[in-house]
Coordinates of C-alpha atoms in Angstrom, one line a residue:
M9 CA 8.5 30.2 -0.8
E10 CA 10.6 28.1 1.6
R11 CA 12.7 25.3 0.1
T12 CA 10.8 22.6 1.8
D13 CA 7.6 23.9 0.2
I14 CA 9.3 23.9 -3.2
L15 CA 10.5 20.3 -2.7
R16 CA 7.1 19.1 -1.4
G17 CA 5.4 20.7 -4.4
L18 CA 7.9 19.0 -6.8
A19 CA 7.2 15.7 -5.3
A20 CA 3.4 16.2 -5.7
R21 CA 3.2 18.0 -9.0
G22 CA 6.7 17.9 -10.6
A23 CA 5.7 16.1 -13.7
D24 CA 4.8 19.4 -15.3
T25 CA 8.0 21.1 -14.4
S26 CA 10.4 21.4 -17.3
P27 CA 13.9 19.8 -17.2
Q28 CA 15.5 23.3 -17.5
R29 CA 13.5 24.6 -14.6
L30 CA 14.5 21.5 -12.5
S31 CA 18.2 22.2 -13.4
D32 CA 17.8 25.9 -12.3
L33 CA 16.1 24.9 -9.1
A34 CA 18.9 22.3 -8.4
A35 CA 21.5 25.0 -8.6
E36 CA 19.4 27.4 -6.4
L37 CA 18.8 24.7 -3.7
G38 CA 22.2 23.1 -3.8
I39 CA 20.8 19.6 -4.7
P40 CA 22.1 17.3 -7.4
V41 CA 20.2 17.8 -10.6
A42 CA 19.6 14.0 -10.9
D43 CA 18.0 14.0 -7.5
L44 CA 15.5 16.7 -8.5
F45 CA 14.6 14.7 -11.6
V46 CA 13.8 11.8 -9.3
V47 CA 11.7 13.9 -6.9
A48 CA 9.7 15.4 -9.7
G49 CA 9.1 12.1 -11.4
H50 CA 11.2 12.7 -14.5
P51 CA 13.5 10.1 -16.0
V52 CA 17.2 10.8 -15.1
P53 CA 19.4 11.6 -18.2
S54 CA 22.0 8.8 -18.6
E55 CA 24.8 11.3 -18.5
L56 CA 23.9 12.1 -14.9
L57 CA 24.0 8.5 -13.8
P58 CA 27.2 6.6 -12.6
P59 CA 28.9 4.3 -15.0
A60 CA 28.7 0.5 -14.6
R61 CA 31.1 -0.5 -11.9
D62 CA 31.9 -3.3 -9.5
A63 CA 29.5 -3.6 -6.6
E64 CA 32.1 -4.8 -4.2
A65 CA 34.3 -1.9 -4.9
T66 CA 31.4 0.5 -4.5
G67 CA 30.6 -1.0 -1.1
E68 CA 34.2 -1.0 0.1
F69 CA 34.5 2.7 -0.8
A70 CA 31.4 3.7 1.1
Y71 CA 32.5 1.7 4.1
R72 CA 35.9 3.3 4.2
V73 CA 34.4 6.8 3.7
S74 CA 32.2 6.2 6.8
H75 CA 35.3 6.0 9.0
C76 CA 36.5 9.6 8.2
G77 CA 35.9 12.5 10.5
H78 CA 34.7 15.9 9.2
A79 CA 38.1 17.3 8.4
Q80 CA 39.0 14.1 6.6
L81 CA 35.7 14.1 4.7
T82 CA 36.5 17.6 3.4
A83 CA 39.9 16.5 2.2
L84 CA 38.5 13.3 0.7
E85 CA 35.8 15.1 -1.2
E86 CA 38.5 17.4 -2.7
F87 CA 40.5 14.3 -3.7
V88 CA 37.5 12.6 -5.3
R89 CA 36.6 15.7 -7.3
S90 CA 40.2 16.1 -8.4
L91 CA 40.2 12.7 -10.1
P92 CA 39.8 12.9 -13.9
R93 CA 36.5 12.2 -15.4
V94 CA 37.1 9.2 -17.6
A95 CA 35.2 8.8 -20.8
T96 CA 33.6 5.3 -20.8
L97 CA 31.7 3.3 -23.4
E98 CA 30.0 1.3 -20.6
P99 CA 26.3 2.1 -20.0
P100 CA 25.2 3.6 -16.7
A101 CA 24.7 1.3 -13.8
P102 CA 21.4 -0.6 -13.8
S103 CA 18.8 0.6 -11.4
A104 CA 19.8 -0.1 -7.8
Q105 CA 16.5 -1.7 -6.9
P106 CA 15.7 -4.3 -4.3
D107 CA 14.2 -7.7 -5.2
S108 CA 10.7 -6.2 -5.1
P109 CA 10.9 -2.6 -6.4
C110 CA 8.0 -0.2 -5.9
G111 CA 5.8 -0.4 -8.9
G112 CA 4.4 3.2 -8.9
P113 CA 5.4 6.0 -11.2
A114 CA 8.6 7.8 -10.3
G115 CA 8.2 10.4 -7.6
S116 CA 4.8 9.0 -6.5
G117 CA 6.0 7.7 -3.1
G118 CA 8.8 7.4 -0.7
S119 CA 10.0 4.1 -2.0
T120 CA 10.4 5.4 -5.5
V121 CA 12.3 8.4 -4.3
F122 CA 14.5 6.3 -2.1
N123 CA 15.3 3.9 -4.9
G124 CA 15.9 6.8 -7.3
L125 CA 18.4 8.5 -5.0
L126 CA 20.3 5.3 -4.5
R127 CA 20.4 4.7 -8.2
N128 CA 21.7 8.2 -8.8
R129 CA 24.7 7.2 -6.6
G130 CA 25.2 3.8 -8.0
F131 CA 24.2 2.0 -4.9
G132 CA 22.1 -1.1 -4.1
I133 CA 21.1 -1.9 -0.6
D134 CA 24.0 -4.2 -0.1
E135 CA 26.6 -1.5 -1.0
L136 CA 25.4 0.9 1.7
P137 CA 27.6 1.4 4.7
F138 CA 26.2 0.7 8.2
L139 CA 23.3 3.1 8.8
G140 CA 21.8 1.8 12.0
L141 CA 19.1 -0.1 10.0
S142 CA 19.0 -3.8 9.1
R143 CA 19.2 -4.8 5.4
S144 CA 15.7 -6.2 5.7
T145 CA 14.4 -2.8 6.9
L146 CA 16.1 -1.1 4.0
R147 CA 14.7 -3.6 1.5
T148 CA 11.2 -3.0 2.9
M149 CA 11.7 0.8 2.5
S150 CA 12.7 0.2 -1.1
S151 CA 9.7 -2.0 -1.9
R152 CA 6.7 -0.3 -0.1
W153 CA 6.1 2.8 1.8
E154 CA 3.4 2.0 4.3
P155 CA 2.7 4.0 7.4
S156 CA 5.2 3.1 10.1
P157 CA 5.9 4.4 13.6
H158 CA 9.6 4.0 12.7
R159 CA 9.6 6.1 9.6
R160 CA 11.2 9.2 11.2
F161 CA 14.0 7.1 12.5
Q162 CA 14.5 5.4 9.1
L163 CA 14.6 8.8 7.3
C164 CA 17.2 10.1 9.9
A165 CA 19.3 7.0 9.2
V166 CA 19.3 7.3 5.4
A167 CA 19.5 11.1 4.9
G168 CA 23.2 11.4 5.7
P169 CA 24.6 8.8 3.1
L170 CA 22.3 10.4 0.5
G171 CA 23.8 13.8 1.2
W172 CA 20.3 15.3 2.0
T173 CA 19.4 17.4 5.0
L174 CA 16.7 16.0 7.2
P175 CA 14.1 18.8 6.5
D176 CA 14.6 18.4 2.7
L177 CA 14.2 14.6 2.8
F178 CA 11.2 14.7 5.1
A179 CA 9.6 17.2 2.7
V180 CA 9.9 15.1 -0.5
V181 CA 8.3 12.1 1.2
D182 CA 5.7 14.2 2.9
E183 CA 6.6 13.3 6.5
P184 CA 6.4 15.8 9.4
Y185 CA 9.8 17.0 10.5
A186 CA 10.8 18.2 14.0
E187 CA 13.9 20.2 14.7
E188 CA 15.1 17.9 17.5
L189 CA 15.7 15.1 15.0
R190 CA 19.3 14.1 14.2
P191 CA 21.1 11.7 11.9
V192 CA 21.5 8.3 13.3
V193 CA 25.1 7.2 12.4
L194 CA 26.3 9.2 9.3
C195 CA 25.6 12.9 8.5
R196 CA 25.2 14.5 5.1
H197 CA 29.0 15.3 4.8
V198 CA 29.5 11.5 4.2
G199 CA 26.9 11.7 1.5
W200 CA 28.6 14.6 -0.1
V201 CA 31.7 12.4 -0.7
L202 CA 29.5 9.6 -2.1
E203 CA 27.7 12.0 -4.4
A204 CA 31.1 13.4 -5.6
A205 CA 32.1 9.9 -6.5
V206 CA 29.2 9.3 -8.9
P207 CA 31.3 9.7 -12.1
L208 CA 34.1 7.5 -10.9
T209 CA 35.1 4.2 -12.4
T210 CA 35.8 1.0 -10.5
A211 CA 39.5 1.7 -10.5
Q212 CA 39.0 5.2 -9.3
L213 CA 36.7 4.0 -6.5
V214 CA 39.5 1.7 -5.3
E215 CA 42.0 4.6 -5.4
A216 CA 39.6 6.8 -3.5
A217 CA 39.0 4.1 -0.9
E218 CA 42.7 3.8 -0.3
E219 CA 42.9 7.6 0.2
A220 CA 40.0 7.4 2.7
D221 CA 42.0 4.8 4.6
R222 CA 45.1 7.0 4.5
L223 CA 43.2 10.0 5.8
S224 CA 41.3 8.2 8.6
A225 CA 44.3 6.0 9.6
R226 CA 41.8 3.1 9.8
E227 CA 43.5 -0.1 10.7
D228 CA 42.4 -3.1 8.7
Q229 CA 41.4 -5.8 11.1
G230 CA 41.3 -8.4 8.4
V231 CA 37.5 -8.9 8.9
W232 CA 34.5 -6.8 8.0
Q233 CA 33.7 -4.4 10.8
P234 CA 30.0 -3.8 10.7
V235 CA 29.8 -0.5 12.6
S236 CA 31.4 2.6 11.1
Q237 CA 33.2 5.2 13.2
G238 CA 30.5 7.9 12.4
S239 CA 30.9 11.5 13.5
V240 CA 27.3 12.7 13.9
A241 CA 28.1 14.2 17.3
E242 CA 30.7 16.4 15.7
C243 CA 28.7 17.5 12.7
P244 CA 28.8 21.3 12.3
D245 CA 25.1 21.2 11.2
F246 CA 24.1 20.6 14.8
A247 CA 26.8 22.5 16.7

């Protein structure tokens, strides 16, 4: 069975899949375990969620990561994974939901999956780097998943920061995928760094953001620059 068929099946009927089976599938597919719990409609164990941390530091980190090229992203991911995992008594971050979260059961629709994947990384809408979508569009995606002629573009925009391939993400929200589709601004290699940073504390996020700046040689202009460098054109996935 192809991986997209497996993912589509989990999204439709995953409630009956055991947590152990989900963990095994996550290892086979190379997808974070917490993400498969979301797709299958299972509650995510607290130990898989990020600790409570400062939203501003989270957003600054993501923004600075988005300025790294592919070689720099590889080095940054190694740096992030080298940081010690600090035991914390703080609870996991609260659900990264918009003002009007989707009310359906987990895994029942695209909004619920989108919200769950954001929560697994400790992000709210306002902490995401520039994706080529407005904040209002992202909030709409988070609150309802109605048919839209823009859905394929939206999925291409959010897949990269989530660290998901386009075929996989299209499969779990049951949208038709076409091979000519490409990420909009950021590719999944950015998302790999953001996923690696899930266990980091606020202080470690600040440290990792400084390392991202060092690697990218990004010059601080003293004001927020809304458009990231991006490197989709150079992504090896589409060479």
